[in-house]
CSV table of C-alpha atoms in Angstrom, one decimal:
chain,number,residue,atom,x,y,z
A,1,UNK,CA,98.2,157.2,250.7
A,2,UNK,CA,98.9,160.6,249.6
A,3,UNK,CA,96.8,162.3,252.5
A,4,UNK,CA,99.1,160.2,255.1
A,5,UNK,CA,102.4,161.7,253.0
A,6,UNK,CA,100.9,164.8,253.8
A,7,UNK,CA,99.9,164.6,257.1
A,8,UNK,CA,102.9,162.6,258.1
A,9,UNK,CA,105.0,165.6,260.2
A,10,UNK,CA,101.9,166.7,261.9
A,11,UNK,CA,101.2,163.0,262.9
A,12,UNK,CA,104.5,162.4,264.4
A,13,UNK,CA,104.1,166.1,266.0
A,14,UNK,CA,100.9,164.9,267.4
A,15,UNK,CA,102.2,161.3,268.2
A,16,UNK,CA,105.3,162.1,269.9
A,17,UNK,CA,103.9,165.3,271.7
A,18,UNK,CA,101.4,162.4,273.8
A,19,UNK,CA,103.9,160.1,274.1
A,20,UNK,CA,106.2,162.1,275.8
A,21,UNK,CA,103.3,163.4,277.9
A,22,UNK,CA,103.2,159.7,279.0
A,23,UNK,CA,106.5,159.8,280.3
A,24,UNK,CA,105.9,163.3,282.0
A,25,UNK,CA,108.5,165.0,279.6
A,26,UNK,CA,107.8,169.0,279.8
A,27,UNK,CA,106.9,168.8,275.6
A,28,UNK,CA,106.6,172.6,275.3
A,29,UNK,CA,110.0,173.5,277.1
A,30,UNK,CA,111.6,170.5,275.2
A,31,UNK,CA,110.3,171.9,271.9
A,32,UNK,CA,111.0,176.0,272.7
A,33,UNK,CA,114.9,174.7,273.6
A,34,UNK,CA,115.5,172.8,270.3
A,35,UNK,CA,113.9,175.2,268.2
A,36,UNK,CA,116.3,177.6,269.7
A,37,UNK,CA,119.1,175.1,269.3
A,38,UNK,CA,117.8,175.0,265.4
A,39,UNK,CA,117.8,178.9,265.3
A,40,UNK,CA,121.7,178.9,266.0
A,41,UNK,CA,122.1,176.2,263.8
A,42,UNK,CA,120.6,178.4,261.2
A,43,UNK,CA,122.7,181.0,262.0
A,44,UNK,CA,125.8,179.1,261.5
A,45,UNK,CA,125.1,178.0,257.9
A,46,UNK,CA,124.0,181.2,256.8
A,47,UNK,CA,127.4,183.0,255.6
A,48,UNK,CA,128.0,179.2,254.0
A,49,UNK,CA,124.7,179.5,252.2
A,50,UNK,CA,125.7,183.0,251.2
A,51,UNK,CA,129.3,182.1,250.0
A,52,UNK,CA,128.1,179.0,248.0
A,53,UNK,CA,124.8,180.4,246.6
A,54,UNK,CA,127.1,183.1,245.0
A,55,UNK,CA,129.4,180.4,244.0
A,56,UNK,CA,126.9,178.0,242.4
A,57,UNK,CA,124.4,181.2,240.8
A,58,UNK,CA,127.8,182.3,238.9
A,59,UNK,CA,128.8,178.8,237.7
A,60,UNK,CA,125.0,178.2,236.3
A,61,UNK,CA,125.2,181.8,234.7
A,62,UNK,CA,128.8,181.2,233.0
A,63,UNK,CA,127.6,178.7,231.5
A,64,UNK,CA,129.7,176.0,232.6
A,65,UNK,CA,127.1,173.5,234.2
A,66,UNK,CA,125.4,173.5,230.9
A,67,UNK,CA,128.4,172.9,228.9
A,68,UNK,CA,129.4,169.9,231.6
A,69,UNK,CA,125.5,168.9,231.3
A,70,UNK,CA,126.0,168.4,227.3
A,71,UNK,CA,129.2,166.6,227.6
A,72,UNK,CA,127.9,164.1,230.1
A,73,UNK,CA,124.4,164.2,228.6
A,74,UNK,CA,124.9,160.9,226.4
A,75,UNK,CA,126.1,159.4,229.1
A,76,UNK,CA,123.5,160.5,231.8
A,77,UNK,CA,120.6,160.5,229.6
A,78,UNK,CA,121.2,156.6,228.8
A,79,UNK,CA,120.9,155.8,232.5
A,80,UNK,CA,118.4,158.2,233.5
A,81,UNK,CA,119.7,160.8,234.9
A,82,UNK,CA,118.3,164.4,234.2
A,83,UNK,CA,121.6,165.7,232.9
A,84,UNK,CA,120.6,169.6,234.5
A,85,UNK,CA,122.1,167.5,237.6
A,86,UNK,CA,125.3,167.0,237.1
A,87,UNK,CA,126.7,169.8,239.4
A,88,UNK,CA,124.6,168.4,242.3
A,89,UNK,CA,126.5,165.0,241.5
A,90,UNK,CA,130.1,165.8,241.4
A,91,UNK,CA,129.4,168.1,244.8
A,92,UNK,CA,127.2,165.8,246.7
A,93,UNK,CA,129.7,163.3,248.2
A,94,UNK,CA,131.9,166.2,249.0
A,95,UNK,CA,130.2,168.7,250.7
A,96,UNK,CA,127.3,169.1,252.5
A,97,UNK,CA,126.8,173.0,252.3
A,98,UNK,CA,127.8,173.2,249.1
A,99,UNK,CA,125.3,170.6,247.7
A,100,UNK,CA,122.8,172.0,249.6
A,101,UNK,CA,123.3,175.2,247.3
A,102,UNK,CA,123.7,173.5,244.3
A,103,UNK,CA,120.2,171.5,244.6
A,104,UNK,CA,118.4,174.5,246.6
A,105,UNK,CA,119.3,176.2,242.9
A,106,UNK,CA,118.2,173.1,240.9
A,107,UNK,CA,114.6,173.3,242.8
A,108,UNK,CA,113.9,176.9,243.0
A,109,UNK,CA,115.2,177.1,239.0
A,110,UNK,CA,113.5,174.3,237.6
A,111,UNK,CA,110.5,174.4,240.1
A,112,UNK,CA,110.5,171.8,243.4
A,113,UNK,CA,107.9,169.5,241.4
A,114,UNK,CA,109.6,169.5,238.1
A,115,UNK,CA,111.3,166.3,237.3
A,116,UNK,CA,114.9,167.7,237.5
A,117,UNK,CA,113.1,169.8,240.9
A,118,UNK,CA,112.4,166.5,242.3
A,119,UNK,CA,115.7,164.1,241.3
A,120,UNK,CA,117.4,166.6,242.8
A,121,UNK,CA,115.3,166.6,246.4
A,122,UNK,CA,115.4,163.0,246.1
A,123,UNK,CA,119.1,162.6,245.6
A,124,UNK,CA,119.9,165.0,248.4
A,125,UNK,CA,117.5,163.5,250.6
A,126,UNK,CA,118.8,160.0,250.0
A,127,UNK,CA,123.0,160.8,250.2
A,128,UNK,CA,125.7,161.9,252.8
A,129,UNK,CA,128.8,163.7,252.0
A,130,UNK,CA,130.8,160.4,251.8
A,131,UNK,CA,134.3,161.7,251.6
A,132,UNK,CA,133.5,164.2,254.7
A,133,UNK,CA,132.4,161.4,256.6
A,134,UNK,CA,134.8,158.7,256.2
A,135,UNK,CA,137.5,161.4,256.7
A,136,UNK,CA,135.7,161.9,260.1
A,137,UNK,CA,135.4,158.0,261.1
A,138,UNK,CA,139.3,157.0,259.9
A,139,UNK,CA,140.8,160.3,261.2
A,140,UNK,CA,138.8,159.7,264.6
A,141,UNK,CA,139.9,155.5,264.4
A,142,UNK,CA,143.6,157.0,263.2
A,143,UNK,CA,143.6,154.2,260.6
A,144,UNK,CA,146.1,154.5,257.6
A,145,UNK,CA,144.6,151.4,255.7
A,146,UNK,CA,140.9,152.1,254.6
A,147,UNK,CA,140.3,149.2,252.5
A,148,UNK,CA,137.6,148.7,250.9
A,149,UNK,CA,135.4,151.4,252.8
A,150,UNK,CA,135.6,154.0,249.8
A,151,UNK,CA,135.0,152.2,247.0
A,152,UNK,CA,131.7,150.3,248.5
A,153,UNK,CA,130.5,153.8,249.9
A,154,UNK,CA,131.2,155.2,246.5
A,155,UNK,CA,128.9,151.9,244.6
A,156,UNK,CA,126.2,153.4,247.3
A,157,UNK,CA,126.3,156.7,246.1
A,158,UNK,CA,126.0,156.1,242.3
A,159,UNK,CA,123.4,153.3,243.2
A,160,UNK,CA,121.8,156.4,245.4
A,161,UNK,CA,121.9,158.7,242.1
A,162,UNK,CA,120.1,156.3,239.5
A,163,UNK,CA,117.7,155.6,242.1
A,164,UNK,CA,116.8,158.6,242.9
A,165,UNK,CA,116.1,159.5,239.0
A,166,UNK,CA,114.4,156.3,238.8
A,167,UNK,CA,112.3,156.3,241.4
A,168,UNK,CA,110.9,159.8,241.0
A,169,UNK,CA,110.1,158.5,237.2
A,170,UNK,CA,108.4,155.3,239.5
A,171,UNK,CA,106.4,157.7,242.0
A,172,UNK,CA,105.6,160.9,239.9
A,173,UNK,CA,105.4,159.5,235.8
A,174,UNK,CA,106.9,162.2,234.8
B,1,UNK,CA,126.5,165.4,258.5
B,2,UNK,CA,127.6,169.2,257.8
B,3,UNK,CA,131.1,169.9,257.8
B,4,UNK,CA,132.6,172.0,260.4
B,5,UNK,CA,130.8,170.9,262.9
B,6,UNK,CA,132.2,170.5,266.6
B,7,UNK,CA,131.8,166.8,267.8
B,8,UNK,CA,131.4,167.3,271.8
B,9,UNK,CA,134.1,164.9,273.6
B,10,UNK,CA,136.2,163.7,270.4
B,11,UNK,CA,139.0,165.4,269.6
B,12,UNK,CA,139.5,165.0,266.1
B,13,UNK,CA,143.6,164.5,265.0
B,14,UNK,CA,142.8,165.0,260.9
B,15,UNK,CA,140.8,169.0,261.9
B,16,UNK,CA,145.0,169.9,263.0
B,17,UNK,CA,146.2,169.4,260.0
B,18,UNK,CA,143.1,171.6,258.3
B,19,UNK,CA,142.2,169.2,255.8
B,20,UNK,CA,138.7,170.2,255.9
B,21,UNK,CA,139.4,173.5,255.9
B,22,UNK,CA,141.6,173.3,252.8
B,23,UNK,CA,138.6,171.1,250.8
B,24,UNK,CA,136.4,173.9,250.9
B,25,UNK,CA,138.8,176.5,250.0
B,26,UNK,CA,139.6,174.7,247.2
B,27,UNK,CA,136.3,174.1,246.2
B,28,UNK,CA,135.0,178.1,246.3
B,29,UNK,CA,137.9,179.3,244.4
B,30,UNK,CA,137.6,176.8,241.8
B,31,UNK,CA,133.9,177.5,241.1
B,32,UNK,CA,134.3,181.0,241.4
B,33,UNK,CA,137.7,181.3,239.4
B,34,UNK,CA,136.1,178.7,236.9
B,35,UNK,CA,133.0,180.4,236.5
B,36,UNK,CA,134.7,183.5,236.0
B,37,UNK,CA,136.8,182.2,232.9
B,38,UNK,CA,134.3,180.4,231.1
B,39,UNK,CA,132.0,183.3,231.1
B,40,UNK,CA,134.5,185.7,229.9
B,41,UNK,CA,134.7,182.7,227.2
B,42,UNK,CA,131.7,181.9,226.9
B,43,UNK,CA,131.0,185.9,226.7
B,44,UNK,CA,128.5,185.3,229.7
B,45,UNK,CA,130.6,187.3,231.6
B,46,UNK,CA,127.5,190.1,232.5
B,47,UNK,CA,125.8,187.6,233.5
B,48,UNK,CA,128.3,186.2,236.0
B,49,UNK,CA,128.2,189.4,237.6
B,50,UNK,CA,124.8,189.8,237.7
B,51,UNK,CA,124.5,186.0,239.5
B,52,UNK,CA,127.4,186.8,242.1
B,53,UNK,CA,125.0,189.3,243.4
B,54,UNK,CA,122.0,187.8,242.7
B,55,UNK,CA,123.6,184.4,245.0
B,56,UNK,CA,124.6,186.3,248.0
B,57,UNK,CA,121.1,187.6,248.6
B,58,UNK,CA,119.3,184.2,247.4
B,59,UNK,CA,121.7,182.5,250.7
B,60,UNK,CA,120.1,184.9,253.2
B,61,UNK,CA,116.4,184.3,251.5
B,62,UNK,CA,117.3,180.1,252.0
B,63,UNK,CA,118.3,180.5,254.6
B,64,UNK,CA,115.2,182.5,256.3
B,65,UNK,CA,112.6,180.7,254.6
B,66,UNK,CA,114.1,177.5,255.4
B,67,UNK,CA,114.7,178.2,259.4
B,68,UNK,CA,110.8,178.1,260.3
B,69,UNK,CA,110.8,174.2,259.0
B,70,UNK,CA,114.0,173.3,260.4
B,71,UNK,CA,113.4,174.7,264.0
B,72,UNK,CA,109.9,173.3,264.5
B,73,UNK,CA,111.8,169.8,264.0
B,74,UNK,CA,115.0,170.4,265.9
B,75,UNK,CA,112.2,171.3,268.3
B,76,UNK,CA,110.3,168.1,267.9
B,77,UNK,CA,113.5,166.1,267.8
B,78,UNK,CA,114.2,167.5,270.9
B,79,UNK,CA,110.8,166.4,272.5
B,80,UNK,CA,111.6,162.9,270.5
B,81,UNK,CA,115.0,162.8,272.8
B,82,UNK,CA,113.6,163.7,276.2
B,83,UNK,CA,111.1,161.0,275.9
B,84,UNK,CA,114.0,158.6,275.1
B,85,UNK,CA,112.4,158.1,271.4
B,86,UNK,CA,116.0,156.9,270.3
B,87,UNK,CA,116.8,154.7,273.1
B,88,UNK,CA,113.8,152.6,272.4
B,89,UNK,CA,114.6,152.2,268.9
B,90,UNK,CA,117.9,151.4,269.3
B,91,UNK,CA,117.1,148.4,271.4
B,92,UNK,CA,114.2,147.3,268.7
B,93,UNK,CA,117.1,147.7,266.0
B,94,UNK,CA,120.0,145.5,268.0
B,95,UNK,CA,118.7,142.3,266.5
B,96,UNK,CA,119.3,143.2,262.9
B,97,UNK,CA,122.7,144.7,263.6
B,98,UNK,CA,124.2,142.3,264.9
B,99,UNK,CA,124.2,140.2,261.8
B,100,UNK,CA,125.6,142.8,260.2
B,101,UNK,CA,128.6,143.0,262.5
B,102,UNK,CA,129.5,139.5,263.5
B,103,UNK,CA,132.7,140.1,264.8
B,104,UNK,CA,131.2,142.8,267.8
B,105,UNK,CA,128.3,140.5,268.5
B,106,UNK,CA,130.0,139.7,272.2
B,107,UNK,CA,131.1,143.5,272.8
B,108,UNK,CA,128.3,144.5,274.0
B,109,UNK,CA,129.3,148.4,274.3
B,110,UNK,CA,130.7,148.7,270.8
B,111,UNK,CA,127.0,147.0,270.0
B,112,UNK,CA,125.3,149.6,272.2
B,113,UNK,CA,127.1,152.1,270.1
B,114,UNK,CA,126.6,151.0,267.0
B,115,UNK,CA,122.6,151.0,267.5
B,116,UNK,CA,122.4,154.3,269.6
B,117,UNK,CA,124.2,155.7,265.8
B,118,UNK,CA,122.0,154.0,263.7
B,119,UNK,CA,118.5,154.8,265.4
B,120,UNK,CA,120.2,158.6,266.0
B,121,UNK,CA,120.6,158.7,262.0
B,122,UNK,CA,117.2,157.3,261.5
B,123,UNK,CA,115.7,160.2,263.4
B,124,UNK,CA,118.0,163.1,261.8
B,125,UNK,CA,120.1,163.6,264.9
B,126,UNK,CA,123.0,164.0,262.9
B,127,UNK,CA,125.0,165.6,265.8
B,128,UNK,CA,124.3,162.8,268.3
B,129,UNK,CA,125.0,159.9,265.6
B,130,UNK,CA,128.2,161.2,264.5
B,131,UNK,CA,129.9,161.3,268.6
B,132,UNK,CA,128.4,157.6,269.3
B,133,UNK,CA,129.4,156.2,265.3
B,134,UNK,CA,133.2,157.3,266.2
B,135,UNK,CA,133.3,156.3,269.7
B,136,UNK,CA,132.2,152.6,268.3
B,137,UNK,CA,135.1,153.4,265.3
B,138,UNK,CA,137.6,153.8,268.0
B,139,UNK,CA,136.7,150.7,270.0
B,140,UNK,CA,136.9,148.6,266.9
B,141,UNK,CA,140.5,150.3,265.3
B,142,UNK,CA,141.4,149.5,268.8
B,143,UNK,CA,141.9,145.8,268.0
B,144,UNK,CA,144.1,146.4,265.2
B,145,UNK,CA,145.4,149.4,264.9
B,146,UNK,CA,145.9,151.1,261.2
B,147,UNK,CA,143.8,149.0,259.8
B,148,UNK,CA,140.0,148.7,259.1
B,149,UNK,CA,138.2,145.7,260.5
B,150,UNK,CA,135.0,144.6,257.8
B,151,UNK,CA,132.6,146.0,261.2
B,152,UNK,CA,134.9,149.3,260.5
B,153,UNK,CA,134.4,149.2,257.0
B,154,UNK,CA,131.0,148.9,257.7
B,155,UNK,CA,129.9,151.3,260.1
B,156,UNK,CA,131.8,153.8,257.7
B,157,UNK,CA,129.8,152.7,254.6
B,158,UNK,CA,126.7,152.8,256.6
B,159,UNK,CA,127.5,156.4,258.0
B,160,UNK,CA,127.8,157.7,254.7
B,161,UNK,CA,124.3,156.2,253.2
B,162,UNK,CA,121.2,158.3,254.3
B,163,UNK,CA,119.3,156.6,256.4
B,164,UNK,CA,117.1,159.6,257.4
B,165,UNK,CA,113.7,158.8,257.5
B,166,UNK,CA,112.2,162.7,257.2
B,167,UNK,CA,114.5,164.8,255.3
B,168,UNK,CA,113.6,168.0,256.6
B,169,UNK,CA,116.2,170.5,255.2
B,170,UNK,CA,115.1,168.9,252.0
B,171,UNK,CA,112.0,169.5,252.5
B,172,UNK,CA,112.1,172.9,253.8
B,173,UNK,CA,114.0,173.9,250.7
B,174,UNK,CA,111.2,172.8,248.4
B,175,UNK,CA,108.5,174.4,250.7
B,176,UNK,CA,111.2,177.8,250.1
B,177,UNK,CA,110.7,177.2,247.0
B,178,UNK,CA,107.0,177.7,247.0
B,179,UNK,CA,106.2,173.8,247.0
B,180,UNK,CA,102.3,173.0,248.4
B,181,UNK,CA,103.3,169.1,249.2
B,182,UNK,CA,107.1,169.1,250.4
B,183,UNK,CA,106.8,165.3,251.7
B,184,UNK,CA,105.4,163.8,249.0
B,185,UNK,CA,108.9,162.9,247.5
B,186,UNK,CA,109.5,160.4,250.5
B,187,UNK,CA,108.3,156.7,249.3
B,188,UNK,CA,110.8,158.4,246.6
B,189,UNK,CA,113.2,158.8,249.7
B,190,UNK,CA,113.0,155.2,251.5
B,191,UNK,CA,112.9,153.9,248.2
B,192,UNK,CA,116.7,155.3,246.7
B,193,UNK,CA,118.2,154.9,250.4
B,194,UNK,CA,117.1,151.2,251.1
B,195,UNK,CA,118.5,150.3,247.5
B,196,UNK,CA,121.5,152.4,247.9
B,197,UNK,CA,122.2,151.3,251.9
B,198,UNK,CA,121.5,147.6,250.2
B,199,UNK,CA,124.0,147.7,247.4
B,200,UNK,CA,126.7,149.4,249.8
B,201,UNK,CA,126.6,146.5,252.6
B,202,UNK,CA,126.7,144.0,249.7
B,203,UNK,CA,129.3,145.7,248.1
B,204,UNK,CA,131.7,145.6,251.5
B,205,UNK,CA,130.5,141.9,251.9
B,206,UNK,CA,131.5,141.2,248.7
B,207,UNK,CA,134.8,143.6,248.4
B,208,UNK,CA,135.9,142.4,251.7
B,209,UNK,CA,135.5,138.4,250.8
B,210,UNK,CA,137.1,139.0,247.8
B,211,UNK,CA,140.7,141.0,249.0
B,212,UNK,CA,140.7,138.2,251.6
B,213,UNK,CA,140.4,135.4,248.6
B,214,UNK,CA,143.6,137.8,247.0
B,215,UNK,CA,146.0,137.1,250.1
């Protein structure tokens, strides 16, 4: 089981590489283009990743996220949540970039197969930025009444963040 | 879905009035201007200036180490969209969603929509899902303008649950970070996403019977 996690992305390299071979795709063009495509993607978030990094290293070295992590802690701790979180958690339904930093900093600080290394990768892997998006969708639709589209994303996303602690407690034992 | 990001063919009326713009703004300033404070408080404040320069260069090393991974996979992605990857697994997915929108089971465009987002999102193409998930928005605001119909509701709620199924920015930020096993957190992955894409369809189910049960 763990051999097939690992050899997942080569697998699907390997298994959509023949299929598209099958339908006479030109596979090495295809992949030289959207790496390319990738490299200007890149590109474009790096003065984001540069402006929130700073941001995010100076919030964690004032102090602040701890203090906010023993406040909550009670709380957190109760439900299972590694309290060292709690930045990634007030950011992630906002912004993208931004929670991308703060958890990029959670992994590399704590180590990316640490508990807190690994609730954090879970919990970004496994959310959106919900207020980005549903400003996108209604703004696009131009509708005024939202009902209850916000609070049943919002369940989602707290549902999102216990399972994620949850689940890496489920998978790892740690 | 990043923010900032064009959206080929849909003009977007909320970007005018720079809401998004104004978010982030907000955002930096306050973590900066917070941090800032409560160090000086917190008599941290060396620190805090040691970390502003030690963050700027800890972006550009992300952001290199992390471009390797993610362009091999726009690549494949790319590969995956020639050979019309998506396409097929939109049709396998058109059964399930149409329970899940009852009320654009006959509109068969809206439908077509609808799945060509969903199996776009499965596969990471967060810049294709996003066009064809507000194209299907529009068609469906369309029939009552203002106000969001429980498919609206819906697709929203299931455009801001993860459905990804290989994480790959994730994952190139824990091989950054000098992982050996980057994947190995993805049952971990399905797992949290199918609960949390389960409680928020329930949740507008439920939320939606229940303000109609209030009129």
């Amino acid at each position: 089981m763990t051999l097939l996690f690992q050899m997942l992305v080569p697998l699907i390299m390997a298994a959509v590489a023949l299929y598209a071979m099958t339908r006479r795709v030109d596979v090495y063009g295809a992949l030289c283009q959207g790496a390319g495509e990738g490299l200007g993607v890149m590109v474009k978030i790096v003065p984001a990743m540069i402006g929130l990094l700073t941001a995010v290293y100076m919030l964690r070295a004032s102090g602040l996220l701890e203090a906010l992590g023993t406040l909550l802690a009670p709380l957190l701790t109760r439900v299972g949540v590694p309290p060292e979180t709690i930045g990634l958690l007030l950011v992630r339904p906002v912004s993208g970039n931004a929670a991308l930093g703060v958890g990029s900093e959670l992994i590399s600080t704590y180590g990316p197969d640490s508990l807190i290394g690994r609730t954090a990768a879970v919990m970004l892997g496994s959310t959106e930025t919900t207020f980005y998006t549903i400003a996108v969708y209604f703004g696009a639709a131009g509708i005024k009444k939202t009902r209850h589209a916000l609070p049943a994303a919002l369940c989602a996303d707290v549902t999102a963040f216990l399972a994620a602690a949850w689940s890496v407690r489920l998978f790892f034992g740690i | 879905m990043e923010e900032g990001h064009t959206l080929p063919g849909v003009r977007i009326e909320w970007d005018k009035r720079g809401v998004d713009k104004m978010a982030m703004s907000v955002i930096w300033t306050g973590m900066v201007a917070a941090s800032v404070l409560y160090g000086f408080w917190a008599g941290n404040g060396p620190a805090v200036a040691a970390a502003c320069m030690e963050g700027a260069a800890a972006g550009v090393e992300l952001c290199l180490t992390m471009a390797g991974v993610t362009c091999l996979w726009m690549g494949v992605m790319e590969v995956m969209k020639r050979a019309g990857v998506a396409e097929k697994l939109s049709r396998l997915l058109r059964p399930v969603l149409c329970r899940l929108y009852p009320d654009c089971k006959r509109d068969k465009e809206t439908m077509d929509d609808i799945s060509a987002n969903v199996s776009a999102n499965l596969l990471g193409l967060g810049n294709a899902a996003t066009p064809l998930g507000i194209r299907a928005a529009r068609r469906m605001a369309a029939k009552k303008p203002g106000v969001a119909s429980d498919s609206l509701c819906m697709l929203v709620v299931c455009n801001t649950a993860s459905i990804q199924l290989i994480p790959t920015t994730v994952a190139a930020v824990r091989l950054s970070a000098g992982c050996q096993t980057p994947f190995d957190i993805l049952p971990a992955v399905w797992l949290t996403s199918a609960v949390a894409l389960c409680v928020g369809v329930l949740a507008a189910k439920f939320m939606s019977r229940m303000g109609r049960r209030k009129k």
